[in-house]
PDB file of C-alpha atoms in Angstrom:
ATOM      1  CA  MET A  23       0.000   0.000   0.000  1.00 41.00           C
ATOM      2  CA  SER A  24       1.216   3.521  -0.734  1.00 45.00           C
ATOM      3  CA  LEU A  25       2.286   6.000   1.932  1.00 45.00           C
ATOM      4  CA  ALA A  26      -0.958   7.890   1.325  1.00 46.00           C
ATOM      5  CA  GLY A  27      -2.940   4.692   1.774  1.00 50.00           C
ATOM      6  CA  ASP A  28      -1.035   3.777   4.950  1.00 58.00           C
ATOM      7  CA  TRP A  29      -1.789   7.189   6.439  1.00 58.00           C
ATOM      8  CA  LEU A  30      -5.475   6.920   5.607  1.00 60.00           C
ATOM      9  CA  VAL A  31      -5.775   3.467   7.209  1.00 58.00           C
ATOM     10  CA  GLN A  32      -4.148   4.809  10.388  1.00 64.00           C
ATOM     11  CA  LEU A  33      -6.358   7.895  10.562  1.00 66.00           C
ATOM     12  CA  ASP A  34      -7.770   8.300  14.068  1.00 69.00           C
ATOM     13  CA  LEU A  35     -10.383  10.613  15.541  1.00 77.00           C
ATOM     14  CA  ALA A  36      -7.795  13.106  16.779  1.00 76.00           C
ATOM     15  CA  GLN A  37      -6.276  13.463  13.313  1.00 77.00           C
ATOM     16  CA  LEU A  38      -9.698  13.731  11.704  1.00 81.00           C
ATOM     17  CA  ALA A  39     -10.670  16.406  14.228  1.00 85.00           C
ATOM     18  CA  LEU A  40      -7.488  18.333  13.375  1.00 85.00           C
ATOM     19  CA  VAL A  41      -8.258  18.101   9.649  1.00 87.00           C
ATOM     20  CA  TRP A  42     -11.794  19.348  10.310  1.00 90.00           C
ATOM     21  CA  ALA A  43     -10.595  22.234  12.489  1.00 91.00           C
ATOM     22  CA  VAL A  44      -8.073  23.348   9.883  1.00 90.00           C
ATOM     23  CA  VAL A  45     -10.566  23.050   7.031  1.00 93.00           C
ATOM     24  CA  VAL A  46     -13.244  25.044   8.886  1.00 93.00           C
ATOM     25  CA  PHE A  47     -10.802  27.826   9.764  1.00 89.00           C
ATOM     26  CA  ALA A  48      -9.290  27.969   6.269  1.00 88.00           C
ATOM     27  CA  ALA A  49     -12.756  27.922   4.650  1.00 89.00           C
ATOM     28  CA  VAL A  50     -13.823  30.868   6.810  1.00 87.00           C
ATOM     29  CA  MET A  51     -10.758  32.757   5.586  1.00 80.00           C
ATOM     30  CA  ARG A  52     -11.538  31.974   1.969  1.00 81.00           C
ATOM     31  CA  ALA A  53     -15.210  32.921   2.177  1.00 80.00           C
ATOM     32  CA  PHE A  54     -14.439  36.124   4.071  1.00 75.00           C
ATOM     33  CA  THR A  55     -11.810  37.607   1.767  1.00 70.00           C
ATOM     34  CA  GLY A  56     -11.535  35.376  -1.293  1.00 71.00           C
ATOM     35  CA  PHE A  57      -8.156  33.931  -0.345  1.00 74.00           C
ATOM     36  CA  GLY A  58      -6.393  32.026   2.391  1.00 74.00           C
ATOM     37  CA  PHE A  59      -7.720  28.471   2.190  1.00 84.00           C
ATOM     38  CA  ALA A  60      -4.627  26.783   0.790  1.00 83.00           C
ATOM     39  CA  LEU A  61      -2.303  29.147   2.655  1.00 78.00           C
ATOM     40  CA  ALA A  62      -3.750  28.007   5.977  1.00 80.00           C
ATOM     41  CA  ALA A  63      -4.675  24.403   5.170  1.00 87.00           C
ATOM     42  CA  VAL A  64      -1.803  22.937   3.146  1.00 85.00           C
ATOM     43  CA  PRO A  65       0.978  23.641   5.692  1.00 81.00           C
ATOM     44  CA  VAL A  66      -1.022  21.859   8.408  1.00 83.00           C
ATOM     45  CA  PHE A  67      -2.079  19.065   6.046  1.00 86.00           C
ATOM     46  CA  SER A  68       1.598  18.478   5.240  1.00 81.00           C
ATOM     47  CA  MET A  69       2.317  17.805   8.934  1.00 79.00           C
ATOM     48  CA  ILE A  70      -0.084  14.835   9.073  1.00 81.00           C
ATOM     49  CA  MET A  71      -0.260  13.417   5.542  1.00 82.00           C
ATOM     50  CA  PRO A  72       2.013  12.946   2.505  1.00 83.00           C
ATOM     51  CA  PRO A  73       2.611  16.104   0.424  1.00 83.00           C
ATOM     52  CA  THR A  74       0.868  14.649  -2.621  1.00 85.00           C
ATOM     53  CA  GLN A  75      -2.304  13.959  -0.613  1.00 86.00           C
ATOM     54  CA  ALA A  76      -2.109  17.408   0.980  1.00 87.00           C
ATOM     55  CA  VAL A  77      -2.136  19.247  -2.345  1.00 88.00           C
ATOM     56  CA  VAL A  78      -4.777  17.012  -3.948  1.00 92.00           C
ATOM     57  CA  LEU A  79      -7.088  17.431  -0.943  1.00 92.00           C
ATOM     58  CA  SER A  80      -6.661  21.213  -0.891  1.00 91.00           C
ATOM     59  CA  ALA A  81      -7.320  21.589  -4.619  1.00 92.00           C
ATOM     60  CA  SER A  82     -10.328  19.232  -4.470  1.00 94.00           C
ATOM     61  CA  LEU A  83     -11.965  21.101  -1.603  1.00 93.00           C
ATOM     62  CA  THR A  84     -11.309  24.467  -3.255  1.00 91.00           C
ATOM     63  CA  LEU A  85     -12.827  23.348  -6.559  1.00 93.00           C
ATOM     64  CA  ALA A  86     -15.916  21.805  -4.961  1.00 92.00           C
ATOM     65  CA  VAL A  87     -16.806  24.790  -2.785  1.00 88.00           C
ATOM     66  CA  SER A  88     -15.957  27.238  -5.580  1.00 89.00           C
ATOM     67  CA  LEU A  89     -18.504  25.555  -7.839  1.00 92.00           C
ATOM     68  CA  LEU A  90     -21.152  25.354  -5.119  1.00 89.00           C
ATOM     69  CA  THR A  91     -20.801  29.062  -4.259  1.00 85.00           C
ATOM     70  CA  LEU A  92     -20.380  30.292  -7.819  1.00 90.00           C
ATOM     71  CA  LYS A  93     -23.332  32.688  -7.637  1.00 87.00           C
ATOM     72  CA  THR A  94     -21.762  34.634  -4.738  1.00 81.00           C
ATOM     73  CA  TYR A  95     -18.861  35.943  -6.855  1.00 84.00           C
ATOM     74  CA  TRP A  96     -19.233  35.042 -10.551  1.00 88.00           C
ATOM     75  CA  GLY A  97     -19.676  38.052 -12.815  1.00 85.00           C
ATOM     76  CA  GLN A  98     -18.609  40.589 -10.187  1.00 85.00           C
ATOM     77  CA  TYR A  99     -15.213  40.880 -11.879  1.00 86.00           C
ATOM     78  CA  PRO A 100     -14.726  40.826 -15.684  1.00 86.00           C
ATOM     79  CA  LEU A 101     -13.200  37.644 -17.039  1.00 86.00           C
ATOM     80  CA  ARG A 102     -11.436  39.133 -20.083  1.00 85.00           C
ATOM     81  CA  PRO A 103      -8.602  40.891 -18.157  1.00 81.00           C
ATOM     82  CA  MET A 104      -7.924  37.624 -16.349  1.00 84.00           C
ATOM     83  CA  LEU A 105      -7.361  35.510 -19.450  1.00 87.00           C
ATOM     84  CA  PRO A 106      -3.595  36.264 -19.808  1.00 85.00           C
ATOM     85  CA  MET A 107      -3.168  35.574 -16.085  1.00 86.00           C
ATOM     86  CA  LEU A 108      -4.966  32.253 -16.403  1.00 89.00           C
ATOM     87  CA  SER A 109      -3.011  31.201 -19.511  1.00 90.00           C
ATOM     88  CA  LEU A 110       0.349  31.842 -17.879  1.00 89.00           C
ATOM     89  CA  SER A 111      -0.894  30.273 -14.665  1.00 90.00           C
ATOM     90  CA  LEU A 112      -1.662  27.065 -16.564  1.00 88.00           C
ATOM     91  CA  LEU A 113       1.911  26.898 -17.860  1.00 89.00           C
ATOM     92  CA  GLY A 114       3.263  27.607 -14.403  1.00 87.00           C
ATOM     93  CA  THR A 115       1.033  24.927 -12.872  1.00 88.00           C
ATOM     94  CA  LEU A 116       2.414  22.271 -15.215  1.00 87.00           C
ATOM     95  CA  VAL A 117       5.968  23.284 -14.277  1.00 86.00           C
ATOM     96  CA  GLY A 118       5.137  23.299 -10.569  1.00 83.00           C
ATOM     97  CA  ALA A 119       3.453  19.875 -10.676  1.00 84.00           C
ATOM     98  CA  SER A 120       6.597  18.406 -12.231  1.00 83.00           C
ATOM     99  CA  LEU A 121       8.639  19.822  -9.341  1.00 80.00           C
ATOM    100  CA  LEU A 122       6.323  18.375  -6.667  1.00 78.00           C
ATOM    101  CA  ALA A 123       7.256  14.759  -7.385  1.00 73.00           C
ATOM    102  CA  GLY A 124      10.909  15.495  -6.623  1.00 76.00           C
ATOM    103  CA  LEU A 125      10.309  17.078  -3.207  1.00 75.00           C
ATOM    104  CA  SER A 126      10.723  15.137   0.028  1.00 77.00           C
ATOM    105  CA  PRO A 127       8.205  15.780   2.841  1.00 73.00           C
ATOM    106  CA  ALA A 128      10.786  17.913   4.683  1.00 77.00           C
ATOM    107  CA  GLN A 129      11.587  19.944   1.567  1.00 80.00           C
ATOM    108  CA  PHE A 130       7.882  20.371   0.867  1.00 78.00           C
ATOM    109  CA  GLN A 131       7.262  21.680   4.400  1.00 74.00           C
ATOM    110  CA  LEU A 132      10.254  24.009   4.223  1.00 82.00           C
ATOM    111  CA  TRP A 133       9.307  25.618   0.923  1.00 82.00           C
ATOM    112  CA  ILE A 134       5.633  25.831   1.759  1.00 76.00           C
ATOM    113  CA  GLY A 135       6.451  27.410   5.128  1.00 79.00           C
ATOM    114  CA  LEU A 136       8.703  29.987   3.471  1.00 83.00           C
ATOM    115  CA  ALA A 137       6.015  30.728   0.873  1.00 78.00           C
ATOM    116  CA  VAL A 138       3.424  31.384   3.580  1.00 75.00           C
ATOM    117  CA  VAL A 139       5.809  33.564   5.608  1.00 82.00           C
ATOM    118  CA  SER A 140       6.663  35.562   2.471  1.00 81.00           C
ATOM    119  CA  ALA A 141       2.993  36.042   1.641  1.00 74.00           C
ATOM    120  CA  SER A 142       2.263  37.179   5.205  1.00 76.00           C
ATOM    121  CA  LEU A 143       5.106  39.700   5.115  1.00 81.00           C
ATOM    122  CA  ALA A 144       3.945  41.016   1.744  1.00 73.00           C
ATOM    123  CA  LEU A 145       0.391  41.466   2.996  1.00 69.00           C
ATOM    124  CA  THR A 146       1.652  43.128   6.188  1.00 74.00           C
ATOM    125  CA  LEU A 147       4.081  45.570   4.603  1.00 71.00           C
ATOM    126  CA  TYR A 148       2.361  46.384   1.321  1.00 61.00           C
ATOM    127  CA  ARG A 149      -0.184  49.184   1.313  1.00 58.00           C
ATOM    128  CA  PRO A 150      -1.404  50.300  -2.131  1.00 53.00           C
ATOM    129  CA  ALA A 151      -1.866  53.993  -2.615  1.00 48.00           C
ATOM    130  CA  GLN A 152      -5.462  55.103  -2.803  1.00 53.00           C
ATOM    131  CA  GLU A 153      -4.541  57.422  -5.643  1.00 52.00           C
ATOM    132  CA  GLY A 154      -2.281  56.841  -8.610  1.00 51.00           C
ATOM    133  CA  PRO A 155      -1.797  54.181 -11.296  1.00 54.00           C
ATOM    134  CA  ARG A 156      -2.792  50.593 -10.694  1.00 62.00           C
ATOM    135  CA  PRO A 157      -0.794  47.525 -11.846  1.00 63.00           C
ATOM    136  CA  GLY A 158      -1.172  46.823 -15.549  1.00 69.00           C
ATOM    137  CA  ALA A 159      -0.884  43.884 -17.935  1.00 74.00           C
ATOM    138  CA  ARG A 160       2.737  43.034 -17.095  1.00 79.00           C
ATOM    139  CA  TRP A 161       1.947  42.755 -13.406  1.00 80.00           C
ATOM    140  CA  ARG A 162      -1.068  40.549 -14.188  1.00 81.00           C
ATOM    141  CA  ALA A 163       1.090  38.291 -16.349  1.00 83.00           C
ATOM    142  CA  ALA A 164       3.850  38.012 -13.730  1.00 85.00           C
ATOM    143  CA  ALA A 165       1.302  37.296 -10.993  1.00 85.00           C
ATOM    144  CA  GLY A 166      -0.345  34.595 -13.098  1.00 87.00           C
ATOM    145  CA  ALA A 167       2.921  32.810 -13.943  1.00 89.00           C
ATOM    146  CA  ALA A 168       4.245  32.892 -10.368  1.00 87.00           C
ATOM    147  CA  SER A 169       0.893  31.782  -9.022  1.00 86.00           C
ATOM    148  CA  GLY A 170       0.888  28.828 -11.396  1.00 87.00           C
ATOM    149  CA  VAL A 171       4.251  27.522 -10.203  1.00 87.00           C
ATOM    150  CA  LEU A 172       3.134  27.729  -6.572  1.00 83.00           C
ATOM    151  CA  ASN A 173      -0.184  26.133  -7.534  1.00 83.00           C
ATOM    152  CA  GLY A 174       1.413  23.129  -9.189  1.00 84.00           C
ATOM    153  CA  ALA A 175       4.116  22.570  -6.592  1.00 81.00           C
ATOM    154  CA  PHE A 176       2.203  23.342  -3.395  1.00 79.00           C
ATOM    155  CA  ALA A 177      -1.489  23.915  -4.300  1.00 80.00           C
ATOM    156  CA  ILE A 178      -0.973  27.467  -3.002  1.00 79.00           C
ATOM    157  CA  PRO A 179      -1.675  29.836  -5.914  1.00 81.00           C
ATOM    158  CA  GLY A 180      -2.526  32.712  -3.604  1.00 73.00           C
ATOM    159  CA  PRO A 181       0.469  34.899  -2.709  1.00 73.00           C
ATOM    160  CA  PRO A 182       1.257  36.562  -6.078  1.00 80.00           C
ATOM    161  CA  VAL A 183      -2.400  37.034  -7.049  1.00 82.00           C
ATOM    162  CA  VAL A 184      -3.392  38.263  -3.596  1.00 77.00           C
ATOM    163  CA  VAL A 185      -0.704  40.957  -3.705  1.00 75.00           C
ATOM    164  CA  TYR A 186      -1.857  41.903  -7.202  1.00 79.00           C
ATOM    165  CA  ALA A 187      -5.516  42.055  -6.137  1.00 78.00           C
ATOM    166  CA  VAL A 188      -4.684  44.245  -3.127  1.00 72.00           C
ATOM    167  CA  ALA A 189      -2.743  46.590  -5.390  1.00 72.00           C
ATOM    168  CA  ALA A 190      -5.227  46.656  -8.255  1.00 76.00           C
ATOM    169  CA  GLU A 191      -8.576  46.742  -6.469  1.00 74.00           C
ATOM    170  CA  SER A 192      -9.476  49.103  -3.632  1.00 71.00           C
ATOM    171  CA  ASP A 193     -13.008  47.694  -3.371  1.00 75.00           C
ATOM    172  CA  PRO A 194     -13.065  44.565  -1.140  1.00 72.00           C
ATOM    173  CA  GLY A 195     -15.982  43.051  -3.055  1.00 75.00           C
ATOM    174  CA  ARG A 196     -14.259  43.263  -6.450  1.00 82.00           C
ATOM    175  CA  ALA A 197     -10.963  42.020  -5.030  1.00 80.00           C
ATOM    176  CA  ARG A 198     -12.752  39.077  -3.427  1.00 79.00           C
ATOM    177  CA  ALA A 199     -14.529  38.235  -6.697  1.00 85.00           C
ATOM    178  CA  LEU A 200     -11.261  38.447  -8.668  1.00 86.00           C
ATOM    179  CA  LEU A 201      -9.525  36.070  -6.281  1.00 84.00           C
ATOM    180  CA  MET A 202     -12.353  33.558  -6.068  1.00 85.00           C
ATOM    181  CA  THR A 203     -12.720  33.452  -9.846  1.00 90.00           C
ATOM    182  CA  PHE A 204      -8.991  32.995 -10.318  1.00 88.00           C
ATOM    183  CA  PHE A 205      -8.759  30.272  -7.681  1.00 88.00           C
ATOM    184  CA  LEU A 206     -11.665  28.376  -9.250  1.00 90.00           C
ATOM    185  CA  PHE A 207      -9.676  27.998 -12.455  1.00 91.00           C
ATOM    186  CA  SER A 208      -6.459  27.381 -10.493  1.00 89.00           C
ATOM    187  CA  ALA A 209      -8.052  24.416  -8.731  1.00 90.00           C
ATOM    188  CA  VAL A 210      -9.119  22.927 -12.070  1.00 92.00           C
ATOM    189  CA  MET A 211      -5.581  23.363 -13.421  1.00 89.00           C
ATOM    190  CA  ALA A 212      -4.014  21.860 -10.312  1.00 88.00           C
ATOM    191  CA  LEU A 213      -6.224  18.758 -10.262  1.00 91.00           C
ATOM    192  CA  ALA A 214      -5.721  18.191 -13.982  1.00 90.00           C
ATOM    193  CA  SER A 215      -1.940  18.455 -13.539  1.00 87.00           C
ATOM    194  CA  TYR A 216      -1.937  16.150 -10.509  1.00 88.00           C
ATOM    195  CA  SER A 217      -4.044  13.599 -12.386  1.00 90.00           C
ATOM    196  CA  LEU A 218      -1.639  13.635 -15.330  1.00 87.00           C
ATOM    197  CA  ALA A 219       1.269  13.203 -12.918  1.00 82.00           C
ATOM    198  CA  GLY A 220      -0.433  10.208 -11.254  1.00 86.00           C
ATOM    199  CA  LEU A 221      -0.805  11.930  -7.875  1.00 85.00           C
ATOM    200  CA  VAL A 222      -4.580  11.431  -7.580  1.00 88.00           C
ATOM    201  CA  THR A 223      -5.070   8.001  -5.976  1.00 85.00           C
ATOM    202  CA  VAL A 224      -8.034   5.832  -5.029  1.00 84.00           C
ATOM    203  CA  GLN A 225      -7.739   7.219  -1.478  1.00 83.00           C
ATOM    204  CA  SER A 226      -8.128  10.832  -2.620  1.00 87.00           C
ATOM    205  CA  PRO A 227     -11.970  10.780  -3.016  1.00 89.00           C
ATOM    206  CA  LEU A 228     -12.428   9.215   0.429  1.00 87.00           C
ATOM    207  CA  LEU A 229     -10.241  11.827   2.086  1.00 87.00           C
ATOM    208  CA  PHE A 230     -12.197  14.516   0.243  1.00 92.00           C
ATOM    209  CA  LEU A 231     -15.531  13.128   1.478  1.00 91.00           C
ATOM    210  CA  LEU A 232     -14.255  13.067   5.061  1.00 89.00           C
ATOM    211  CA  ALA A 233     -13.213  16.727   4.914  1.00 91.00           C
ATOM    212  CA  PHE A 234     -15.898  18.300   2.720  1.00 93.00           C
ATOM    213  CA  PRO A 235     -18.587  18.770   5.422  1.00 94.00           C
ATOM    214  CA  ALA A 236     -16.095  20.917   7.354  1.00 93.00           C
ATOM    215  CA  MET A 237     -15.475  22.931   4.180  1.00 92.00           C
ATOM    216  CA  LEU A 238     -19.187  23.658   3.822  1.00 92.00           C
ATOM    217  CA  LEU A 239     -19.477  24.660   7.471  1.00 93.00           C
ATOM    218  CA  GLY A 240     -16.550  27.068   7.254  1.00 91.00           C
ATOM    219  CA  ASP A 241     -17.771  28.531   3.982  1.00 88.00           C
ATOM    220  CA  ARG A 242     -21.216  29.334   5.387  1.00 89.00           C
ATOM    221  CA  LEU A 243     -19.700  30.970   8.453  1.00 88.00           C
ATOM    222  CA  GLY A 244     -17.193  32.988   6.416  1.00 84.00           C
ATOM    223  CA  TYR A 245     -19.851  34.184   3.986  1.00 81.00           C
ATOM    224  CA  TYR A 246     -21.965  35.383   6.920  1.00 83.00           C
ATOM    225  CA  LEU A 247     -19.019  37.220   8.471  1.00 78.00           C
ATOM    226  CA  PHE A 248     -18.125  38.874   5.154  1.00 75.00           C
ATOM    227  CA  HIS A 249     -21.584  40.389   4.769  1.00 75.00           C
ATOM    228  CA  ARG A 250     -21.799  41.377   8.428  1.00 75.00           C
ATOM    229  CA  TYR A 251     -18.328  42.796   9.041  1.00 69.00           C
ATOM    230  CA  GLY A 252     -16.667  43.320   5.662  1.00 60.00           C
ATOM    231  CA  SER A 253     -12.884  43.529   5.912  1.00 56.00           C
ATOM    232  CA  ARG A 254     -12.469  45.779   8.977  1.00 58.00           C
ATOM    233  CA  LEU A 255     -10.874  43.251  11.325  1.00 60.00           C
ATOM    234  CA  TYR A 256     -10.168  40.206   9.223  1.00 57.00           C
ATOM    235  CA  ARG A 257      -6.946  41.312   7.534  1.00 62.00           C
ATOM    236  CA  GLN A 258      -4.963  41.775  10.746  1.00 68.00           C
ATOM    237  CA  VAL A 259      -6.149  38.494  12.288  1.00 64.00           C
ATOM    238  CA  ALA A 260      -5.686  36.463   9.112  1.00 63.00           C
ATOM    239  CA  VAL A 261      -2.164  37.727   8.432  1.00 70.00           C
ATOM    240  CA  ALA A 262      -1.117  37.052  12.032  1.00 74.00           C
ATOM    241  CA  VAL A 263      -2.441  33.481  11.892  1.00 67.00           C
ATOM    242  CA  LEU A 264      -0.863  32.827   8.497  1.00 68.00           C
ATOM    243  CA  MET A 265       2.485  34.082   9.791  1.00 79.00           C
ATOM    244  CA  ALA A 266       2.244  31.730  12.776  1.00 77.00           C
ATOM    245  CA  VAL A 267       1.408  28.771  10.516  1.00 70.00           C
ATOM    246  CA  GLY A 268       4.262  29.601   8.135  1.00 75.00           C
ATOM    247  CA  VAL A 269       6.846  29.968  10.902  1.00 82.00           C
ATOM    248  CA  THR A 270       5.704  26.746  12.616  1.00 77.00           C
ATOM    249  CA  THR A 271       5.838  24.780   9.360  1.00 72.00           C
ATOM    250  CA  THR A 272       9.289  26.152   8.486  1.00 80.00           C
ATOM    251  CA  LEU A 273      10.723  25.377  11.927  1.00 81.00           C
ATOM    252  CA  GLN A 274       9.315  21.849  11.865  1.00 72.00           C
ATOM    253  CA  ALA A 275      10.960  21.211   8.472  1.00 74.00           C
ATOM    254  CA  LEU A 276      14.318  22.397   9.823  1.00 80.00           C
ATOM    255  CA  MET A 277      14.190  20.252  12.976  1.00 72.00           C
TER     256      MET A 277
END
């Protein structure tokens, strides 16, 4: 039996509870702002399951909930400006997926931890000017390509696109719609790449079914919080938690 299969057979209630807790929290983050699910979930997943299962589970949950909640964000941001981003992201995803197979669990945790820490620092330090020019086509293209590599290798397409969305969109609703639309397509690309690479196993659907109820619960709660509170408090809390997750994951990989 594969490593992924061995882990699934040995799954106990404590581990399942941890998976549920992480999925609920990460789903709240995603529904509230449009990003954050993979950033929060994959580093913790990688501590208790093989890297290949961690990325497949994250992408599967993201795709499923993105399709179920399509009406909450679809059409709120134009698709045409995103097409170059998505095309370059597809190429980057294929490159990233080829890199994933060569990473050991420790290397995976190290790089994913550093990616999350970097994203947290960028979100903490970067403040777009309210006035002045916004990022153009070159920035969109660079964000799409970089996001694709992270998507394929770690199922974390967020950091480059999140920074771009913060810089390009001052309205939280439009930024949220941009991110959710982009991540819908990113999840499709990731799962297609993982399937081609042979990373989707017979255990993957079962693990998805075990975790999906928690995804729905977190999504409903996050959607409620978004409409009630907007983005007044979330950013500071989310960035602090992401930084803690990134540092913990990095330190564990180095130990």
